[in-house]
mmCIF file of C-alpha atoms in Angstrom:
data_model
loop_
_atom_site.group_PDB
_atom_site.id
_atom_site.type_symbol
_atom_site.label_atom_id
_atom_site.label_comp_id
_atom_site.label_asym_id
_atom_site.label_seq_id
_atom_site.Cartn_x
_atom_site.Cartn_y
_atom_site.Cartn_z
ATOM 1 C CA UNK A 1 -11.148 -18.526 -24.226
ATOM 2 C CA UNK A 2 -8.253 -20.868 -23.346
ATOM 3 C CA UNK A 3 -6.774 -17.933 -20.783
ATOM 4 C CA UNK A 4 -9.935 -19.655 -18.726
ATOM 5 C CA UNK A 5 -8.630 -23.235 -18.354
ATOM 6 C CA UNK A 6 -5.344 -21.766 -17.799
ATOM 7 C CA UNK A 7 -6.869 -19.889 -15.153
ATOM 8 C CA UNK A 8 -8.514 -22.487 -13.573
ATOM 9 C CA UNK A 9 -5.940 -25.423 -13.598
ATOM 10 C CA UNK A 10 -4.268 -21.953 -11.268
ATOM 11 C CA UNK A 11 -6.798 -22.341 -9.369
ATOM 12 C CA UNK A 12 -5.543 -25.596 -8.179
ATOM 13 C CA UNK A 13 -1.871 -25.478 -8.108
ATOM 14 C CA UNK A 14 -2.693 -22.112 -5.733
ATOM 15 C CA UNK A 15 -5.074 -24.111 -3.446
ATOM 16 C CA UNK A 16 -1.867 -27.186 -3.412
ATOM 17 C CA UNK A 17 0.855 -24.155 -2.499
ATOM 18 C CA UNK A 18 -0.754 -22.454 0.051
ATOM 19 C CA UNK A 19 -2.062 -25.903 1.636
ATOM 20 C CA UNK A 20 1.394 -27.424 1.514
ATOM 21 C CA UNK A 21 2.865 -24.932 3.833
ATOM 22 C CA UNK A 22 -0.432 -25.100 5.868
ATOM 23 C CA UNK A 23 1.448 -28.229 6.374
ATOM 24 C CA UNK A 24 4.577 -28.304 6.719
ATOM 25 C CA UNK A 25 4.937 -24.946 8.517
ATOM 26 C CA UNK A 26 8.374 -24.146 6.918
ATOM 27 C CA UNK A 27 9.884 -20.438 7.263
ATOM 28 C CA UNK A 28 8.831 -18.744 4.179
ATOM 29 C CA UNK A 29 12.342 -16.711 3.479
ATOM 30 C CA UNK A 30 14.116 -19.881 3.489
ATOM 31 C CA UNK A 31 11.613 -21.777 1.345
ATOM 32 C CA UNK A 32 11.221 -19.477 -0.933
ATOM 33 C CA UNK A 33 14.831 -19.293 -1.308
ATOM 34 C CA UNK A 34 15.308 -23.303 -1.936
ATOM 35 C CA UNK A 35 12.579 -23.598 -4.017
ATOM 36 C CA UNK A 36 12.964 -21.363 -6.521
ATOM 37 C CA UNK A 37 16.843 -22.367 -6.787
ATOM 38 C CA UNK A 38 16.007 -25.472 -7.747
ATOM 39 C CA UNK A 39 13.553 -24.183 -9.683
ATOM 40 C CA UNK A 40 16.301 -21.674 -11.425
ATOM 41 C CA UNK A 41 18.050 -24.387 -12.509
ATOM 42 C CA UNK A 42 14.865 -26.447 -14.419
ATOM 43 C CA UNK A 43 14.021 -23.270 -16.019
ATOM 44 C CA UNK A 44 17.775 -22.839 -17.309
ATOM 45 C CA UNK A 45 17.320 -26.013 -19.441
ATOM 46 C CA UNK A 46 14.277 -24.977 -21.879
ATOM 47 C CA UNK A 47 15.351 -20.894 -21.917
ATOM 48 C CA UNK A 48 18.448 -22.572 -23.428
ATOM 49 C CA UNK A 49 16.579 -23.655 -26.806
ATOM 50 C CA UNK A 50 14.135 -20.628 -27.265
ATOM 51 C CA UNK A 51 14.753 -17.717 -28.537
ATOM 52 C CA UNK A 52 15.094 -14.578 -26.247
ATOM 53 C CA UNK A 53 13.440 -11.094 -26.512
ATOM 54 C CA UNK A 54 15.893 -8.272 -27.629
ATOM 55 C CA UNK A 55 13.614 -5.654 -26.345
ATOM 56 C CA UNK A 56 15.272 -3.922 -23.032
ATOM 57 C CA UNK A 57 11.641 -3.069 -21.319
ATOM 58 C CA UNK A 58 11.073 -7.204 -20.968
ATOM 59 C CA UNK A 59 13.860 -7.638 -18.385
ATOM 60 C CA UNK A 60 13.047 -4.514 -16.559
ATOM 61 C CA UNK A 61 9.368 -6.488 -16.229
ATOM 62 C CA UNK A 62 11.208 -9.688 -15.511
ATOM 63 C CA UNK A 63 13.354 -8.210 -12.799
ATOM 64 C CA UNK A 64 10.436 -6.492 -11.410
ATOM 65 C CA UNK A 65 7.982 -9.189 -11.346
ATOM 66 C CA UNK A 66 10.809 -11.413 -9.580
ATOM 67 C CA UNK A 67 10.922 -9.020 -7.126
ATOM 68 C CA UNK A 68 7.265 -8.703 -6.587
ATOM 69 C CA UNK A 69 7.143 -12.186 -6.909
ATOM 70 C CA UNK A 70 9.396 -13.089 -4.221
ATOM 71 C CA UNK A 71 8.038 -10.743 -1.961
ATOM 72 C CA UNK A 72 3.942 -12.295 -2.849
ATOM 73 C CA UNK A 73 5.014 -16.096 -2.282
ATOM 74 C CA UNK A 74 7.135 -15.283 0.949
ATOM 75 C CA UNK A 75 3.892 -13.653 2.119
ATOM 76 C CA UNK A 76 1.879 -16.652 1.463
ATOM 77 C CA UNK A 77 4.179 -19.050 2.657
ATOM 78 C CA UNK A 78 4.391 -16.771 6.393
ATOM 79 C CA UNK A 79 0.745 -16.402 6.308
ATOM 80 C CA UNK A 80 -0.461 -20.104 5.370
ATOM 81 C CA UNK A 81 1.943 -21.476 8.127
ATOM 82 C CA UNK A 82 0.960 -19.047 10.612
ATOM 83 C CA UNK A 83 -3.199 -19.281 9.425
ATOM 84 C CA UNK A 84 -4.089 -21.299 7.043
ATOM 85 C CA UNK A 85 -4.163 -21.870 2.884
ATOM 86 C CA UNK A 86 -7.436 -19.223 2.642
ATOM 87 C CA UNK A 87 -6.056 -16.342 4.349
ATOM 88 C CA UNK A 88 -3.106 -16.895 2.774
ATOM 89 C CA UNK A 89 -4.848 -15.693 -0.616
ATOM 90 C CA UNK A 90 -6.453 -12.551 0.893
ATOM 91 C CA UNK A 91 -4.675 -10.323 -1.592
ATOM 92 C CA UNK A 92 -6.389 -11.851 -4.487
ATOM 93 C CA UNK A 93 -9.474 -9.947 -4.278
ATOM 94 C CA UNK A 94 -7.401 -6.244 -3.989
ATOM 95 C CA UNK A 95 -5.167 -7.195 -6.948
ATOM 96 C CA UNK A 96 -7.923 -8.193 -8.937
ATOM 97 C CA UNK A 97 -9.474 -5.107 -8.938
ATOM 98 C CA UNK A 98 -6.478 -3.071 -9.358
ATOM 99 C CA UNK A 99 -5.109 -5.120 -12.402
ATOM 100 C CA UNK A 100 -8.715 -4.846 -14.068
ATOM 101 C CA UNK A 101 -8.481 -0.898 -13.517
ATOM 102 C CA UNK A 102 -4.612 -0.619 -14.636
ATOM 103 C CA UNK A 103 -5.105 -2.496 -17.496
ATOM 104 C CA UNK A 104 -7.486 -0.425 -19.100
ATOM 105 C CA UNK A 105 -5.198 2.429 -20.196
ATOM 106 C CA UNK A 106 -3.255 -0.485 -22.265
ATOM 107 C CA UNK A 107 -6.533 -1.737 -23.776
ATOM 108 C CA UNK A 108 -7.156 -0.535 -27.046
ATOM 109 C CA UNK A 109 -10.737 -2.582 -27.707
ATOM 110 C CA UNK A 110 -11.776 -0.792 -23.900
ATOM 111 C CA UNK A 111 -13.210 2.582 -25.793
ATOM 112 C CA UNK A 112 -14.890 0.906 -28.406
ATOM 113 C CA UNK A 113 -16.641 -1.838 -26.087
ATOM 114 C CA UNK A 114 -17.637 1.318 -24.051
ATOM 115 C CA UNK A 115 -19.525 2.775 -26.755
ATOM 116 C CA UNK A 116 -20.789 -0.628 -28.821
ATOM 117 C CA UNK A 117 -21.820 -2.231 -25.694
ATOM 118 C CA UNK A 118 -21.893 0.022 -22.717
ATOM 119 C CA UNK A 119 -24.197 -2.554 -20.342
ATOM 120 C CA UNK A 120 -21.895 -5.746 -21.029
ATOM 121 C CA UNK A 121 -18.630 -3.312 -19.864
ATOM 122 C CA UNK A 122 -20.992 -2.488 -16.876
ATOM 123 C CA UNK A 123 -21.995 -5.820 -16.536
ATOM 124 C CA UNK A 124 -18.322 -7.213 -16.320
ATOM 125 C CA UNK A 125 -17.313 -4.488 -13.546
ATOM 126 C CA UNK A 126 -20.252 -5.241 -11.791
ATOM 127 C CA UNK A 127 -18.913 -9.356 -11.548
ATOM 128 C CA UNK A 128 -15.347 -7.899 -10.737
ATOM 129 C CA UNK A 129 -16.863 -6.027 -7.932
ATOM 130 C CA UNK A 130 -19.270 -8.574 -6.760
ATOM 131 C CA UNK A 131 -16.584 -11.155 -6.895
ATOM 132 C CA UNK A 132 -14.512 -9.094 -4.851
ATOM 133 C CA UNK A 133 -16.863 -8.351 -2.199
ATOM 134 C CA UNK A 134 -17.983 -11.877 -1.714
ATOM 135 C CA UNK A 135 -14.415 -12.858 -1.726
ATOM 136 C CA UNK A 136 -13.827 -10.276 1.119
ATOM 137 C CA UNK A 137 -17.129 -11.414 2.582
ATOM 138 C CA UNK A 138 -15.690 -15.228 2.792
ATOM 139 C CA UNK A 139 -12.557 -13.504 4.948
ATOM 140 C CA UNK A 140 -14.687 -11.599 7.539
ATOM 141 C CA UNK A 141 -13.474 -13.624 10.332
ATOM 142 C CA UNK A 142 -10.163 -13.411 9.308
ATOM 143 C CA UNK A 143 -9.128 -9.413 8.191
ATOM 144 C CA UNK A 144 -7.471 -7.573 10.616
ATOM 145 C CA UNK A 145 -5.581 -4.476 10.965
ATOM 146 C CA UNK A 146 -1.918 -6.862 10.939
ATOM 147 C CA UNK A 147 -3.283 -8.805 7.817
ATOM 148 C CA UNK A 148 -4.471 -5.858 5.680
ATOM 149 C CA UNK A 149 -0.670 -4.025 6.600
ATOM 150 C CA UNK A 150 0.391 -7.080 4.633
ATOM 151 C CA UNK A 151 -2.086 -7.787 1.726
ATOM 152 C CA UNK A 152 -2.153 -4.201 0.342
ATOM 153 C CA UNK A 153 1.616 -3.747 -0.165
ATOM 154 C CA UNK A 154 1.245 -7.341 -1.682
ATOM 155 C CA UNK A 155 -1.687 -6.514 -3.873
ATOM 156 C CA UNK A 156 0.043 -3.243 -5.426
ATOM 157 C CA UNK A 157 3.365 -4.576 -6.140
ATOM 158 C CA UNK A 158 1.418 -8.003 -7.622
ATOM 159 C CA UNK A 159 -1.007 -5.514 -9.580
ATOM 160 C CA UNK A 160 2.222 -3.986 -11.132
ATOM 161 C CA UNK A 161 3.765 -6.959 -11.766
ATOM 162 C CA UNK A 162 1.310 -8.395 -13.707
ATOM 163 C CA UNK A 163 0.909 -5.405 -15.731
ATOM 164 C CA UNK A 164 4.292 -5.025 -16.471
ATOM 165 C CA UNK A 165 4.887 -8.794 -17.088
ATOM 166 C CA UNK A 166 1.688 -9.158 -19.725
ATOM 167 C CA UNK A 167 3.233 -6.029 -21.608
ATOM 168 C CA UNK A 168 6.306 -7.706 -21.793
ATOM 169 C CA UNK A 169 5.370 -11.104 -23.054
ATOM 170 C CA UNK A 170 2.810 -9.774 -25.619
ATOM 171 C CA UNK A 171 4.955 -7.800 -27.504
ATOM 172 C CA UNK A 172 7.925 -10.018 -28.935
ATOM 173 C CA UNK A 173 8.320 -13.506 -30.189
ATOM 174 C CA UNK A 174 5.751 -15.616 -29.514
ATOM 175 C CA UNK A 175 4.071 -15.951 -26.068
ATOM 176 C CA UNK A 176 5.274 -19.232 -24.947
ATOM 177 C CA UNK A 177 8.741 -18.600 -25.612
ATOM 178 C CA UNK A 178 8.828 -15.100 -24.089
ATOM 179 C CA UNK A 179 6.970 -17.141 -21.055
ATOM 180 C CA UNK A 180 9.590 -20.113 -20.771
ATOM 181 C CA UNK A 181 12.091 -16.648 -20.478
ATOM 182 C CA UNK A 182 10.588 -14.421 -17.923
ATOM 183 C CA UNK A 183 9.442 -17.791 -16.102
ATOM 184 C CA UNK A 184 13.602 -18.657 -16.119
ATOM 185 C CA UNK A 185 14.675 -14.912 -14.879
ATOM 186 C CA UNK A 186 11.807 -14.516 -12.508
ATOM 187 C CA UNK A 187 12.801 -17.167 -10.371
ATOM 188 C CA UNK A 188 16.460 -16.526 -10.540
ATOM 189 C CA UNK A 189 15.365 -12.863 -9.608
ATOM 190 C CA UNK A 190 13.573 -14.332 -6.296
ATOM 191 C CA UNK A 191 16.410 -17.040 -5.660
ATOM 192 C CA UNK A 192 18.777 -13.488 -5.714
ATOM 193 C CA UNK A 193 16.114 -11.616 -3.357
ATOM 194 C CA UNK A 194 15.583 -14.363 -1.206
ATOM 195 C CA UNK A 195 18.844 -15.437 -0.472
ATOM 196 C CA UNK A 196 19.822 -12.127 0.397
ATOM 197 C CA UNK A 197 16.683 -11.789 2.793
ATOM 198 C CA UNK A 198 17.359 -15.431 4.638
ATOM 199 C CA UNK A 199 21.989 -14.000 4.735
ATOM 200 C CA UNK A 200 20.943 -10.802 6.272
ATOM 201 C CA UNK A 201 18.002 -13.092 8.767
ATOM 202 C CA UNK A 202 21.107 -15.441 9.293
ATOM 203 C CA UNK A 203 23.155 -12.495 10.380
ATOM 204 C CA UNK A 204 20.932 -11.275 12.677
ATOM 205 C CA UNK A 205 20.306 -14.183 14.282
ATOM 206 C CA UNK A 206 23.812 -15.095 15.096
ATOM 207 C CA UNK A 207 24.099 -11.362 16.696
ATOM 208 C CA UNK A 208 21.676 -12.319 19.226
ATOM 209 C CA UNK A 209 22.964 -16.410 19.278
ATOM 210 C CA UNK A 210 20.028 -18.114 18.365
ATOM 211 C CA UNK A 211 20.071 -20.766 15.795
ATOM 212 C CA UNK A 212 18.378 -19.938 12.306
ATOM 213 C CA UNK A 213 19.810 -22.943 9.992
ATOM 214 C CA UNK A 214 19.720 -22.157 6.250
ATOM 215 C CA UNK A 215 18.660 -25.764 5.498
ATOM 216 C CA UNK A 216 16.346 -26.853 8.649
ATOM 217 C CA UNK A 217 14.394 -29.823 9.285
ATOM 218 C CA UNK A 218 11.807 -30.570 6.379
ATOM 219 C CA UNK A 219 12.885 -28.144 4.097
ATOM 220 C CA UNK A 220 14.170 -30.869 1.767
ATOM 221 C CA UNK A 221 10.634 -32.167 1.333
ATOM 222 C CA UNK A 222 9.104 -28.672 1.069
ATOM 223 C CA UNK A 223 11.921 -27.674 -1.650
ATOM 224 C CA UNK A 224 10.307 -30.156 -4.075
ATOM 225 C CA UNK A 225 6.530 -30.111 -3.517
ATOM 226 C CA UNK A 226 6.743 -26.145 -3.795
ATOM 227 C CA UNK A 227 9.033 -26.277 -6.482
ATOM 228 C CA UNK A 228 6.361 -28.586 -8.203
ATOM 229 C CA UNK A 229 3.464 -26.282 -7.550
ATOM 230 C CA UNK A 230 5.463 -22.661 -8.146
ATOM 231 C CA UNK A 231 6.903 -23.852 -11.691
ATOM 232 C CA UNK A 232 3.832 -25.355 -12.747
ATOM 233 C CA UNK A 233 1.530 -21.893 -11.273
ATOM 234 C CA UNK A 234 4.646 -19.409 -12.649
ATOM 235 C CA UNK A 235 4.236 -20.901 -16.477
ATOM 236 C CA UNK A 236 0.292 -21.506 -16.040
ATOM 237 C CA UNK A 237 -0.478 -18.152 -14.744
ATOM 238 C CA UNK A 238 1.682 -16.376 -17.119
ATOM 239 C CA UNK A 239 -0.022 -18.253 -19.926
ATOM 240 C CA UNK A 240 -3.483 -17.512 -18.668
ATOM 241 C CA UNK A 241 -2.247 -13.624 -18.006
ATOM 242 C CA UNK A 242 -0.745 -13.299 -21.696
ATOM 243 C CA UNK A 243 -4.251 -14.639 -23.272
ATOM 244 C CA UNK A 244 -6.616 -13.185 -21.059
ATOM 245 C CA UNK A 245 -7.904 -9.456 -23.298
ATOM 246 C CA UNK A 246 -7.907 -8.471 -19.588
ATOM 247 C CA UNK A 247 -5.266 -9.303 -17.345
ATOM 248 C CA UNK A 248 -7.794 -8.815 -14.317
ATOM 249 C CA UNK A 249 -10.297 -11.630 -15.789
ATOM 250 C CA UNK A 250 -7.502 -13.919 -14.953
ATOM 251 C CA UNK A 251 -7.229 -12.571 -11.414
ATOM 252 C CA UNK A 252 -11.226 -12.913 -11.335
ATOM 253 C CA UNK A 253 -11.044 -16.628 -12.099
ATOM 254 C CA UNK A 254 -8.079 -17.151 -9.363
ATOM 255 C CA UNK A 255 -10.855 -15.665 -6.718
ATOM 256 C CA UNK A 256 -12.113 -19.350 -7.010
ATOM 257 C CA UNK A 257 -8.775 -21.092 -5.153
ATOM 258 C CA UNK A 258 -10.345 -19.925 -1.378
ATOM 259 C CA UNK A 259 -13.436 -21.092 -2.371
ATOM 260 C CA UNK A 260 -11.900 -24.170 -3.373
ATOM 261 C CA UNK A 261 -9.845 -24.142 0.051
ATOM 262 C CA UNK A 262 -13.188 -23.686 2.137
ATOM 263 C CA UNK A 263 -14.617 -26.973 0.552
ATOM 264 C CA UNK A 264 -11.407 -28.804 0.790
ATOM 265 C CA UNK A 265 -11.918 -27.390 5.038
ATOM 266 C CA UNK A 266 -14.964 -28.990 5.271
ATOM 267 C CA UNK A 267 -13.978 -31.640 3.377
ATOM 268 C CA UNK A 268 -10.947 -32.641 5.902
ATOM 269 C CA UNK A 269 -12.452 -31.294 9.098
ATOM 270 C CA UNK A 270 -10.630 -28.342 9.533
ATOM 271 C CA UNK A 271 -12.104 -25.351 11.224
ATOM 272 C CA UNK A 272 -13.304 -22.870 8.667
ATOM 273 C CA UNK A 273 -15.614 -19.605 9.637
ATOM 274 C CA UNK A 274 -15.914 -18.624 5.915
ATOM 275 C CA UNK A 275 -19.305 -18.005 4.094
ATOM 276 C CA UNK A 276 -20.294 -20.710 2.394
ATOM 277 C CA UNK A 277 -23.041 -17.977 0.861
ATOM 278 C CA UNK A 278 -20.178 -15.739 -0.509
ATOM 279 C CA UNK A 279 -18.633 -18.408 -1.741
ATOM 280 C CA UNK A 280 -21.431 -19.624 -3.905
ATOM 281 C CA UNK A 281 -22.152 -15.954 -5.157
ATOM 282 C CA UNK A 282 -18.647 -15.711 -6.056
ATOM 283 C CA UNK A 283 -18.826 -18.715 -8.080
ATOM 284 C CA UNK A 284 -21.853 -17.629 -10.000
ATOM 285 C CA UNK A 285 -19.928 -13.759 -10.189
ATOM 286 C CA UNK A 286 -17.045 -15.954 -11.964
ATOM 287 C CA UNK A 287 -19.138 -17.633 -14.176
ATOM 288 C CA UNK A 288 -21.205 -14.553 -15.207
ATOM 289 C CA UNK A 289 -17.456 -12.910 -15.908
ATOM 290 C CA UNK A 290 -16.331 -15.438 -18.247
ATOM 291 C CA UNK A 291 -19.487 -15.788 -20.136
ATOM 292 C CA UNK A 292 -19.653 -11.756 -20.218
ATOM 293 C CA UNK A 293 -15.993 -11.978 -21.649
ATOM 294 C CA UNK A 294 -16.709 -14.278 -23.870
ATOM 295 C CA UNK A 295 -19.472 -12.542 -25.804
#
C-alpha cells in the first residue's frame, strides 16, 4: 500500500506546479526547457553512484516517456498560465482510464482476480469510472472543443508513457535505482525536446522581428520553484507508478490534485465554477478504490 502515500504526496507537488505557473505566467516551451536543465544536472549526481539497467527496452521507455513528458508539462504550463492550475490537469481523468485498461494485458493476477472475485474487479472499474466522471463533472464549465484538441493527444502519449516506463523499472535492478535512472534521462530527454522547440520558436520569431528572449523576465525564479516541484513529482510519481499492482490506481489517486485546487480557489478567493458535489463523490470514489485495492 505505500504506492498510496506516494500517490498522494503527488497529489500535492501537482496542485504546487500547476499553481506556480498560474502565477507567474511564464511561456511553457521556455520553462520547461530551464527547468528541467537544471534539473538534468541534479539528476546526473545520484545516476552517477547506482547501478544502471543493461536491458535495451528501458531506454527506449526512458526516451519515450521524456518525450511524452515534455510534451504533458509544456501543456500544463500553457494551459495553467492561460486558465488556471485545475484545467490545467484535465487530462488526468482520460489517462486514468486508459492506463487502467492498457495495463491489464501486462497483469498477470488480472485473470485470476476475475474469476476469485469477479464483484471487487467490478467494483474497482466502477470507482475508476465514477472517479472519472465526477472529475469531468468538476470541469463542465471549462471543456471545450480547443481544450479537448489538447488533453487527448496528452492523455494517449501520457497513457503510453506510463506503461512503458512501469515495464521498464519493474524488470531490472531494484526499483529505486532504475527510478533515480529513468528520472536522470527523462529530463535530459525533455531538456533535448524542449530546447529544440523554444531554437526553432526563436527562429521564427526573429523571421517576423519580434522579440522572443530565451531567458525573459522571471524565468530565473520559475526555473527553481518548478525545478523543485518536477524533480520531487518525476521521482514520487515514478515510485508510486512502480508499486502500484495497477499503474491506473496511481492515476486514480492523482484525480484528487483538482479537487485539492478547487478548495485551495475558495480558499484564496479565486473564481472557481467547479462542483463542489463532484468533487466530494470523487473523493469518496478514491477512497472506495484504495480500500478495494487493498483487499
Amino acid at each position: 500500500m505505500n504506492w498510496v502515500y506516494f500517490s498522494l504526496l503527488q497529489v500535492f507537488l501537482s496542485a504546487g506546479m500547476a499553481e506556480s505557473n498560474r502565477r507567474l505566467q511564464l511561456d511553457g516551451v521556455r520553462l520547461n526547457f530551464w527547468r528541467t536543465l537544471l534539473l538534468s544536472g541534479l539528476f546526473s549526481i545520484p545516476a552517477c553512484y547506482v547501478p544502471w539497467p543493461h536491458a535495451n527496452g528501458f531506454y527506449v521507455a526512458a526516451l519515450f516517456s521524456g518525450v511524452a513528458s515534455a510534451v504533458a508539462s509544456i501543456a500544463i504550463f500553457t494551459m495553467s498560465a492561460r486558465f488556471n492550475g485545475r484545467v490545467a490537469l484535465l487530462q488526468v481523468p482520460i489517462t486514468t482510464l486508459m492506463t487502467f485498461l492498457a495495463w491489464l494485458p501486462f497483469d498477470t493476477r488480472f485473470p485470476v482476480m476475475v474469476q476469485q472475485a469477479p464483484l471487487q474487479v467490478a467494483a474497482i472499474a466502477a470507482c475508476l469510472l465514477c472517479a472519472s466522471l465526477c472529475m469531468v463533472a468538476m470541469q463542465r464549465h471549462s471543456i471545450g472543443a480547443d481544450t479537448l484538441r489538447i488533453i487527448v493527444p496528452v492523455s494517449m502519449l501520457a497513457t503510453a508513457s506510463g506503461i512503458a516506463g512501469k515495464l521498464a523499472i519493474s524488470h531490472e535492478g531494484t526499483l529505486t535505482d532504475s527510478i533515480v535512472v529513468i528520472s536522470f534521462l527523462v529530463m535530459v530527454t525533455q531538456t533535448l525536446f524542449s530546447g529544440a522547440l523554444m531554437l526553432r520558436t526563436a527562429r521564427h520569431h526573429a523571421r517576423e522581428a519580434t522579440p522572443y528572449p530565451l531567458f525573459p523576465p522571471k524565468m530565473h525564479k520559475g526555473m527553481v520553484i518548478m525545478a523543485f516541484w518536477g524533480g520531487s513529482g518525476c521521482y514520487v510519481s515514478w515510485l508510486a507508478i512502480g508499486l502500484a499492482p495497477n499503474p491506473g490506481y496511481a492515476n486514480a489517486v492523482f484525480l484528487l490534485t483538482p479537487v485539492l485546487m478547487l478548495f485551495y480557489h475558495k480558499a484564496i478567493g479565486i473564481k472557481d465554477d467547479a462542483s463542489p458535489l463532484a468533487g466530494t463523490v470523487l473523493t469518496l470514489a478514491i477512497i472506495a478504490l484504495v480500500i478495494l485495492s487493498a483487499s
